[in-house]
CSV table of C-alpha atoms in Angstrom, one decimal:
chain,number,residue,atom,x,y,z
A,1199,UNK,CA,16.1,-71.7,114.6
A,1200,UNK,CA,14.1,-71.8,111.4
A,1201,UNK,CA,16.1,-71.9,108.2
A,1202,UNK,CA,14.7,-70.8,104.9
A,1203,UNK,CA,16.0,-72.9,101.9
A,1204,UNK,CA,16.2,-71.5,98.3
A,1205,UNK,CA,17.3,-73.7,95.7
A,1206,UNK,CA,17.1,-73.9,91.9
A,1207,UNK,CA,18.3,-77.3,91.5
A,1208,UNK,CA,16.4,-79.6,89.2
A,1209,UNK,CA,16.5,-82.4,91.6
A,1210,UNK,CA,13.0,-81.5,93.0
A,1211,UNK,CA,11.6,-80.7,89.6
A,1212,UNK,CA,9.4,-83.5,87.8
A,1213,UNK,CA,11.5,-83.0,84.3
A,1214,UNK,CA,15.1,-83.9,85.7
A,1215,UNK,CA,17.7,-83.3,83.1
A,1216,UNK,CA,19.4,-86.5,81.8
A,1217,UNK,CA,23.4,-86.5,81.5
A,1218,UNK,CA,25.2,-88.2,78.6
A,1219,UNK,CA,28.4,-88.2,80.9
A,1220,UNK,CA,29.0,-88.8,84.5
A,1221,UNK,CA,29.1,-85.7,86.7
A,1222,UNK,CA,31.8,-86.0,89.2
A,1223,UNK,CA,31.3,-82.5,90.7
A,1224,UNK,CA,28.9,-82.2,93.4
A,1225,UNK,CA,27.3,-78.7,94.6
A,1226,UNK,CA,27.6,-78.1,98.3
A,1227,UNK,CA,25.2,-76.1,100.4
A,1228,UNK,CA,25.9,-75.3,103.9
A,1229,UNK,CA,23.2,-74.3,106.3
A,1230,UNK,CA,24.0,-73.3,110.0
A,1231,UNK,CA,21.6,-75.2,112.1
A,1232,UNK,CA,21.6,-76.9,115.7
A,1233,UNK,CA,19.5,-79.8,117.1
A,1234,UNK,CA,18.4,-78.9,120.4
A,1235,UNK,CA,15.9,-81.0,122.6
A,1236,UNK,CA,12.9,-79.2,124.0
A,1237,UNK,CA,12.9,-78.9,127.7
A,1238,UNK,CA,9.7,-80.2,128.7
A,1239,UNK,CA,9.9,-82.9,126.3
A,1240,UNK,CA,13.2,-84.2,127.6
A,1241,UNK,CA,11.6,-84.5,131.1
A,1242,UNK,CA,13.2,-88.0,132.1
A,1243,UNK,CA,11.8,-87.8,135.6
A,1244,UNK,CA,8.4,-89.3,134.6
A,1245,UNK,CA,10.1,-92.2,133.1
A,1246,UNK,CA,12.5,-92.8,136.2
A,1247,UNK,CA,9.2,-93.0,138.3
A,1248,UNK,CA,8.5,-96.6,137.1
A,1249,UNK,CA,12.2,-97.7,137.9
A,1250,UNK,CA,13.2,-99.4,141.3
A,1251,UNK,CA,14.4,-96.6,143.6
A,1252,UNK,CA,18.2,-97.6,143.5
A,1253,UNK,CA,18.1,-97.2,139.7
A,1254,UNK,CA,16.4,-94.1,139.7
A,1255,UNK,CA,18.9,-92.5,142.1
A,1256,UNK,CA,21.8,-93.9,140.0
A,1257,UNK,CA,20.3,-92.3,136.7
A,1258,UNK,CA,19.4,-89.0,138.2
A,1259,UNK,CA,23.1,-88.1,139.0
A,1260,UNK,CA,24.0,-89.6,135.9
A,1261,UNK,CA,26.2,-87.2,133.9
A,1262,UNK,CA,25.4,-88.6,130.5
A,1263,UNK,CA,21.8,-88.5,131.3
A,1264,UNK,CA,21.0,-86.5,128.1
A,1265,UNK,CA,22.4,-89.3,126.1
A,1266,UNK,CA,20.3,-91.7,127.6
A,1267,UNK,CA,18.6,-94.1,125.0
A,1268,UNK,CA,16.8,-96.8,127.1
A,1269,UNK,CA,16.8,-98.7,130.3
A,1270,UNK,CA,16.6,-102.5,130.0
A,1271,UNK,CA,15.0,-104.7,133.0
A,1272,UNK,CA,15.2,-108.2,132.4
A,1273,UNK,CA,14.2,-110.9,134.7
A,1274,UNK,CA,17.2,-112.4,136.4
A,1275,UNK,CA,19.6,-110.1,134.6
A,1276,UNK,CA,21.6,-107.1,135.5
A,1277,UNK,CA,19.6,-103.7,134.9
A,1278,UNK,CA,21.2,-101.9,132.0
A,1279,UNK,CA,21.5,-98.4,130.6
A,1280,UNK,CA,22.0,-97.7,127.0
A,1281,UNK,CA,23.1,-94.4,125.4
A,1282,UNK,CA,23.4,-92.6,122.0
A,1283,UNK,CA,26.3,-92.6,120.0
A,1284,UNK,CA,29.5,-93.8,121.2
A,1285,UNK,CA,28.5,-93.6,124.8
A,1286,UNK,CA,27.7,-97.4,124.7
A,1287,UNK,CA,26.1,-98.9,127.8
A,1288,UNK,CA,26.5,-99.7,131.4
A,1289,UNK,CA,25.0,-101.9,134.2
A,1290,UNK,CA,23.3,-99.8,136.8
A,1291,UNK,CA,24.1,-102.2,139.9
A,1292,UNK,CA,25.5,-105.8,140.4
A,1293,UNK,CA,22.3,-107.5,141.4
A,1294,UNK,CA,19.7,-108.9,139.0
A,1295,UNK,CA,16.3,-107.7,138.5
A,1296,UNK,CA,13.5,-109.5,140.5
A,1297,UNK,CA,9.9,-110.0,139.5
A,1298,UNK,CA,8.8,-107.9,142.3
A,1299,UNK,CA,10.5,-105.0,140.6
A,1300,UNK,CA,8.9,-105.7,137.3
A,1301,UNK,CA,5.3,-105.8,138.9
A,1302,UNK,CA,6.2,-102.5,140.4
A,1303,UNK,CA,7.0,-100.9,137.1
A,1304,UNK,CA,4.0,-102.8,135.4
A,1305,UNK,CA,1.8,-101.4,137.8
A,1306,UNK,CA,3.2,-97.8,137.6
A,1307,UNK,CA,2.7,-97.8,134.0
A,1308,UNK,CA,-0.8,-99.1,133.7
A,1309,UNK,CA,-2.3,-101.0,130.9
A,1310,UNK,CA,0.1,-102.3,128.4
A,1311,UNK,CA,-1.5,-102.5,125.0
A,1312,UNK,CA,-2.1,-105.6,122.7
A,1313,UNK,CA,1.1,-104.7,120.8
A,1314,UNK,CA,3.0,-105.0,124.1
A,1315,UNK,CA,3.7,-101.2,124.1
A,1316,UNK,CA,2.5,-98.4,126.7
A,1317,UNK,CA,3.3,-94.7,127.2
A,1318,UNK,CA,3.5,-92.4,129.9
A,1319,UNK,CA,0.6,-89.8,130.0
A,1320,UNK,CA,2.0,-86.3,129.0
A,1321,UNK,CA,5.2,-87.6,127.6
A,1322,UNK,CA,7.1,-89.2,124.8
A,1323,UNK,CA,8.6,-92.1,126.6
A,1324,UNK,CA,7.7,-95.7,125.5
A,1325,UNK,CA,7.8,-98.9,127.5
A,1326,UNK,CA,7.7,-102.1,125.5
A,1327,UNK,CA,7.1,-105.4,127.4
A,1328,UNK,CA,8.7,-108.9,127.0
A,1329,UNK,CA,6.4,-111.7,128.0
A,1330,UNK,CA,6.8,-115.6,128.7
A,1331,UNK,CA,4.6,-118.1,127.3
A,1332,UNK,CA,2.2,-117.5,129.8
A,1333,UNK,CA,1.8,-113.9,129.2
A,1334,UNK,CA,3.6,-112.8,132.1
A,1335,UNK,CA,5.8,-109.8,131.8
A,1336,UNK,CA,9.7,-110.8,132.3
A,1337,UNK,CA,11.1,-107.9,130.6
A,1338,UNK,CA,10.7,-104.2,129.9
A,1339,UNK,CA,12.3,-101.8,127.4
A,1340,UNK,CA,12.0,-98.3,128.8
A,1341,UNK,CA,12.7,-95.9,125.9
A,1342,UNK,CA,13.4,-92.0,126.4
A,1343,UNK,CA,11.2,-90.0,124.0
A,1344,UNK,CA,12.6,-86.6,123.2
A,1345,UNK,CA,11.4,-83.7,121.1
A,1346,UNK,CA,14.5,-82.6,119.2
A,1347,UNK,CA,14.3,-79.4,117.2
A,1348,UNK,CA,16.5,-78.9,114.4
A,1349,UNK,CA,16.3,-82.2,112.3
A,1350,UNK,CA,13.4,-80.5,110.2
A,1351,UNK,CA,16.5,-78.5,108.7
A,1352,UNK,CA,17.7,-81.4,106.9
A,1353,UNK,CA,14.5,-81.6,104.8
A,1354,UNK,CA,12.9,-78.4,105.3
A,1355,UNK,CA,13.2,-77.5,101.5
A,1356,UNK,CA,11.5,-80.8,100.3
A,1357,UNK,CA,8.4,-80.0,102.6
A,1358,UNK,CA,7.6,-77.0,100.3
A,1359,UNK,CA,7.0,-79.2,97.3
A,1360,UNK,CA,4.2,-81.0,99.0
A,1361,UNK,CA,5.4,-84.3,97.8
A,1362,UNK,CA,5.1,-87.6,99.9
A,1363,UNK,CA,8.2,-88.7,101.8
A,1364,UNK,CA,9.0,-92.1,103.2
A,1365,UNK,CA,12.0,-92.2,105.7
A,1366,UNK,CA,14.0,-95.5,105.6
A,1367,UNK,CA,16.1,-96.7,108.6
A,1368,UNK,CA,17.0,-99.2,111.1
A,1369,UNK,CA,15.3,-99.0,114.6
A,1370,UNK,CA,16.6,-96.5,116.6
A,1371,UNK,CA,18.1,-94.2,114.1
A,1372,UNK,CA,15.3,-91.3,114.8
A,1373,UNK,CA,12.7,-91.8,112.2
A,1374,UNK,CA,10.0,-91.3,114.6
A,1375,UNK,CA,11.8,-88.1,116.2
A,1376,UNK,CA,12.0,-86.6,112.6
A,1377,UNK,CA,8.2,-87.3,111.8
A,1378,UNK,CA,7.2,-85.6,115.2
A,1379,UNK,CA,9.1,-82.2,114.2
A,1380,UNK,CA,7.7,-82.5,110.8
A,1381,UNK,CA,4.4,-82.8,112.0
A,1382,UNK,CA,4.9,-79.5,114.1
A,1383,UNK,CA,6.2,-77.7,111.2
A,1384,UNK,CA,3.8,-78.6,108.6
A,1385,UNK,CA,0.8,-77.6,110.9
A,1386,UNK,CA,2.1,-74.7,112.7
A,1387,UNK,CA,4.6,-73.1,110.4
A,1388,UNK,CA,3.1,-74.1,107.0
A,1389,UNK,CA,-0.5,-74.1,108.3
A,1390,UNK,CA,-1.5,-77.4,106.9
A,1391,UNK,CA,-4.2,-79.8,108.0
A,1392,UNK,CA,-2.2,-82.4,109.3
A,1393,UNK,CA,-3.4,-85.8,110.9
A,1394,UNK,CA,-1.1,-88.4,112.7
A,1395,UNK,CA,-2.5,-91.9,112.8
A,1396,UNK,CA,-0.6,-92.8,116.0
A,1397,UNK,CA,-0.6,-96.6,116.4
A,1398,UNK,CA,1.3,-96.9,119.7
A,1399,UNK,CA,1.2,-93.3,120.6
A,1400,UNK,CA,4.9,-92.8,119.7
A,1401,UNK,CA,4.6,-89.6,117.8
A,1402,UNK,CA,2.1,-88.0,119.9
A,1403,UNK,CA,2.8,-89.3,123.2
A,1404,UNK,CA,0.7,-91.2,125.7
A,1405,UNK,CA,-2.6,-89.9,127.1
A,1406,UNK,CA,-5.6,-88.6,125.0
A,1407,UNK,CA,-4.1,-85.2,124.6
A,1408,UNK,CA,-1.6,-85.0,122.1
A,1409,UNK,CA,2.1,-83.9,123.3
A,1410,UNK,CA,3.0,-80.0,122.4
A,1411,UNK,CA,5.8,-81.4,120.2
A,1412,UNK,CA,3.5,-82.3,117.4
A,1413,UNK,CA,2.1,-78.6,117.3
A,1414,UNK,CA,-1.5,-78.2,116.2
A,1415,UNK,CA,-1.6,-81.6,114.3
A,1416,UNK,CA,-4.5,-83.6,115.2
A,1417,UNK,CA,-3.9,-87.2,116.6
A,1418,UNK,CA,-6.0,-90.3,115.8
A,1419,UNK,CA,-5.1,-93.0,118.0
A,1420,UNK,CA,-5.4,-96.7,116.8
A,1421,UNK,CA,-7.0,-99.3,119.1
A,1422,UNK,CA,-4.5,-102.2,117.9
A,1423,UNK,CA,-2.0,-102.5,115.4
A,1424,UNK,CA,-4.0,-104.7,112.9
A,1425,UNK,CA,-6.5,-101.6,112.4
A,1426,UNK,CA,-4.0,-98.9,111.3
A,1427,UNK,CA,-4.9,-99.0,107.6
A,1428,UNK,CA,-8.4,-98.6,108.5
A,1429,UNK,CA,-7.9,-95.6,110.6
A,1430,UNK,CA,-5.7,-94.2,107.6
A,1431,UNK,CA,-8.5,-94.3,105.3
A,1432,UNK,CA,-11.0,-92.9,108.2
A,1433,UNK,CA,-8.9,-89.8,108.6
A,1434,UNK,CA,-8.9,-89.0,105.0
A,1435,UNK,CA,-12.5,-89.6,104.6
A,1436,UNK,CA,-13.9,-88.0,108.0
A,1437,UNK,CA,-11.2,-85.1,108.5
A,1438,UNK,CA,-10.1,-83.7,105.3
A,1439,UNK,CA,-6.4,-83.6,106.0
A,1440,UNK,CA,-3.8,-82.2,103.6
A,1441,UNK,CA,-1.1,-84.3,105.2
A,1442,UNK,CA,-1.3,-87.8,106.8
A,1443,UNK,CA,1.7,-89.0,109.1
A,1444,UNK,CA,2.1,-92.7,109.7
A,1445,UNK,CA,5.0,-94.6,111.7
A,1446,UNK,CA,6.1,-98.2,110.6
A,1447,UNK,CA,4.5,-99.1,107.5
A,1448,UNK,CA,4.8,-102.8,107.0
A,1449,UNK,CA,1.7,-104.6,106.0
A,1450,UNK,CA,0.2,-105.2,102.7
A,1451,UNK,CA,-3.1,-103.3,103.8
A,1452,UNK,CA,-1.2,-100.5,105.1
A,1453,UNK,CA,0.7,-100.2,101.8
A,1454,UNK,CA,-2.7,-100.3,99.9
A,1455,UNK,CA,-4.0,-97.7,102.3
A,1456,UNK,CA,-1.0,-95.3,101.3
A,1457,UNK,CA,-1.7,-95.8,97.6
A,1458,UNK,CA,-5.2,-95.0,98.1
A,1459,UNK,CA,-4.6,-91.6,100.3
A,1460,UNK,CA,-1.6,-90.6,97.7
A,1461,UNK,CA,-4.3,-91.3,94.8
A,1462,UNK,CA,-6.8,-88.7,96.6
A,1463,UNK,CA,-4.1,-85.9,96.5
A,1464,UNK,CA,-3.1,-86.1,100.2
A,1465,UNK,CA,0.5,-85.8,101.1
A,1466,UNK,CA,2.0,-88.6,103.1
A,1467,UNK,CA,5.1,-88.5,105.5
A,1468,UNK,CA,5.8,-92.2,106.4
A,1469,UNK,CA,8.5,-94.4,107.8
A,1470,UNK,CA,9.3,-98.0,107.2
A,1471,UNK,CA,12.2,-100.3,108.5
A,1472,UNK,CA,15.3,-101.0,106.2
A,1473,UNK,CA,18.8,-99.7,105.6
A,1474,UNK,CA,18.8,-98.7,101.9
A,1475,UNK,CA,16.1,-98.2,99.0
A,1476,UNK,CA,17.4,-101.7,97.9
A,1477,UNK,CA,15.9,-103.3,100.7
A,1478,UNK,CA,12.4,-101.6,99.8
A,1479,UNK,CA,12.5,-102.9,96.3
A,1480,UNK,CA,13.4,-106.3,97.4
A,1481,UNK,CA,10.7,-106.6,100.1
A,1482,UNK,CA,7.7,-108.2,98.2
A,1483,UNK,CA,5.0,-105.7,100.5
A,1484,UNK,CA,6.9,-102.5,100.4
A,1485,UNK,CA,8.3,-102.6,97.2
A,1486,UNK,CA,4.8,-101.3,95.8
A,1487,UNK,CA,5.6,-98.2,97.8
A,1488,UNK,CA,8.3,-97.6,95.3
A,1489,UNK,CA,6.1,-98.4,92.2
A,1490,UNK,CA,6.5,-102.2,92.4
A,1491,UNK,CA,9.0,-104.6,90.5
A,1492,UNK,CA,8.0,-106.8,87.6
A,1493,UNK,CA,9.7,-108.9,85.3
A,1494,UNK,CA,9.2,-108.6,81.3
A,1495,UNK,CA,10.6,-110.6,78.4
A,1496,UNK,CA,12.3,-108.3,75.7
A,1497,UNK,CA,12.4,-109.1,72.2
A,1498,UNK,CA,15.7,-110.0,70.4
A,1499,UNK,CA,16.2,-106.6,68.9
A,1500,UNK,CA,15.2,-104.9,72.2
A,1501,UNK,CA,17.8,-107.1,74.0
A,1502,UNK,CA,20.4,-106.2,71.8
A,1503,UNK,CA,19.8,-102.6,71.8
A,1504,UNK,CA,19.9,-102.7,75.6
A,1505,UNK,CA,22.9,-105.4,75.7
A,1506,UNK,CA,21.1,-107.4,78.3
A,1507,UNK,CA,19.4,-110.5,78.9
A,1508,UNK,CA,15.7,-111.0,77.6
A,1509,UNK,CA,14.0,-111.2,80.9
A,1510,UNK,CA,14.7,-107.9,82.9
A,1511,UNK,CA,13.0,-106.3,86.0
A,1512,UNK,CA,11.5,-103.1,85.7
A,1513,UNK,CA,9.4,-100.7,87.7
A,1514,UNK,CA,5.6,-101.7,87.2
A,1515,UNK,CA,4.0,-98.3,88.1
A,1516,UNK,CA,4.2,-95.0,89.7
A,1517,UNK,CA,5.9,-94.5,93.1
A,1518,UNK,CA,3.5,-93.5,96.3
A,1519,UNK,CA,6.3,-91.6,97.6
A,1520,UNK,CA,8.1,-89.2,95.1
A,1521,UNK,CA,11.0,-89.0,97.6
A,1522,UNK,CA,12.6,-91.7,99.8
A,1523,UNK,CA,15.3,-90.7,102.6
A,1524,UNK,CA,17.8,-93.1,103.6
A,1525,UNK,CA,18.6,-92.2,107.3
A,1526,UNK,CA,22.0,-94.0,107.7
A,1527,UNK,CA,22.4,-92.4,110.9
A,1528,UNK,CA,21.0,-89.4,113.0
A,1529,UNK,CA,23.2,-87.0,110.8
A,1530,UNK,CA,23.8,-88.6,107.8
A,1531,UNK,CA,20.7,-88.9,105.1
A,1532,UNK,CA,20.6,-89.9,101.7
A,1533,UNK,CA,17.8,-88.3,99.6
A,1534,UNK,CA,16.4,-90.4,96.4
A,1535,UNK,CA,14.1,-89.2,93.7
A,1536,UNK,CA,12.4,-92.3,94.0
A,1537,UNK,CA,11.2,-93.6,90.4
A,1538,UNK,CA,14.7,-92.2,88.9
A,1539,UNK,CA,16.6,-94.2,91.6
A,1540,UNK,CA,14.6,-97.3,91.2
A,1541,UNK,CA,15.0,-97.4,87.7
A,1542,UNK,CA,18.6,-97.0,87.8
A,1543,UNK,CA,18.8,-99.8,90.3
A,1544,UNK,CA,17.0,-102.1,88.3
A,1545,UNK,CA,19.2,-101.3,85.6
A,1546,UNK,CA,22.2,-102.3,87.4
A,1547,UNK,CA,23.4,-98.6,87.9
A,1548,UNK,CA,23.9,-96.4,91.1
A,1549,UNK,CA,21.7,-93.8,91.3
A,1550,UNK,CA,22.4,-90.1,91.6
A,1551,UNK,CA,21.4,-88.9,95.0
A,1552,UNK,CA,21.5,-86.0,97.4
A,1553,UNK,CA,23.7,-86.5,100.5
A,1554,UNK,CA,22.8,-84.4,103.5
A,1555,UNK,CA,24.8,-84.5,106.5
A,1556,UNK,CA,26.1,-82.6,109.4
A,1557,UNK,CA,29.5,-81.6,110.2
A,1558,UNK,CA,31.6,-81.3,113.4
A,1559,UNK,CA,29.8,-78.0,114.0
A,1560,UNK,CA,26.3,-79.4,113.3
A,1561,UNK,CA,25.9,-77.5,110.4
A,1562,UNK,CA,24.0,-79.2,107.5
A,1563,UNK,CA,26.0,-79.7,104.3
A,1564,UNK,CA,24.0,-80.8,101.1
A,1565,UNK,CA,25.8,-82.5,98.1
A,1566,UNK,CA,23.8,-82.6,95.1
A,1567,UNK,CA,23.8,-85.1,92.4
A,1568,UNK,CA,26.4,-87.3,94.0
A,1569,UNK,CA,26.9,-91.0,93.0
A,1570,UNK,CA,27.9,-92.6,96.4
A,1571,UNK,CA,30.9,-95.1,96.4
């Protein structure tokens, strides 16, 4: 399964050559790999146990069970199964979900945390609750958690450099799945000291014993989401990690913690919601992960040289994450050398990027120094 990358591309070097003319030819590298779910991590039966008996029986014989993404139980509505890719969704029966069924599921789950999330011990599945104004659970999102091996081959070469990487993508595109496999590879194959700061137990799974999917990575749980930034700093100060992995960076405190950790020479693997790097730049909190943006006023001569207005935007400092990866979908990623891409975007130019995707045979194709249309 493992694939060793070799590349002499200057894309990864600190001193990337500048080009006087646009380059229209991309270098393509093809790597034969395949994404395969781990059998033990893909055990859906523990998740099905919390569902009403008729829904459980329905899904057990479902031919598309391997593509199941989540089951939605909303009070007074038909129960619904949603699937990956083009498989869409379907109703599981023609009668609505009752309060008794939601109470049965809630009791089977056990305690739901302050972030309205819960896990199932020994699995990667996640349950999220919807509450009414009185705090009563009136809906459940039962999300299937899978440990998929093979995604790592899209970025294995980048891990060799020890540089921090931020994954950007919309919810459900697979960021957590990728970070879970990265934690295993860094700890088991590259022999790094890795700590996951696991706010909702999404990376390491439910229970106090981390799921085997993260290998020998250590896991620090977070009592409530507002404490995540403090646990991040605690992990560095108390446990001497070489790598910290954090899911869903979103607050100013978490951004500050990331910057502090990076300044101490610790590699970061993180994720944030957003579709493109431009979304990060425009976000007043997250933009600091890309170096921040400031407005400066140019002198008349400098403005003439640049053929620009006197007030321009520019990056205000170094990026916390030297690499940012846009996960457009599960098999189409765009890799940015963050500072150079941010500088290009602020100048109104399209940055040169690496496009990494899988073909119909699931082989990884890397197109280097490509300007996307």
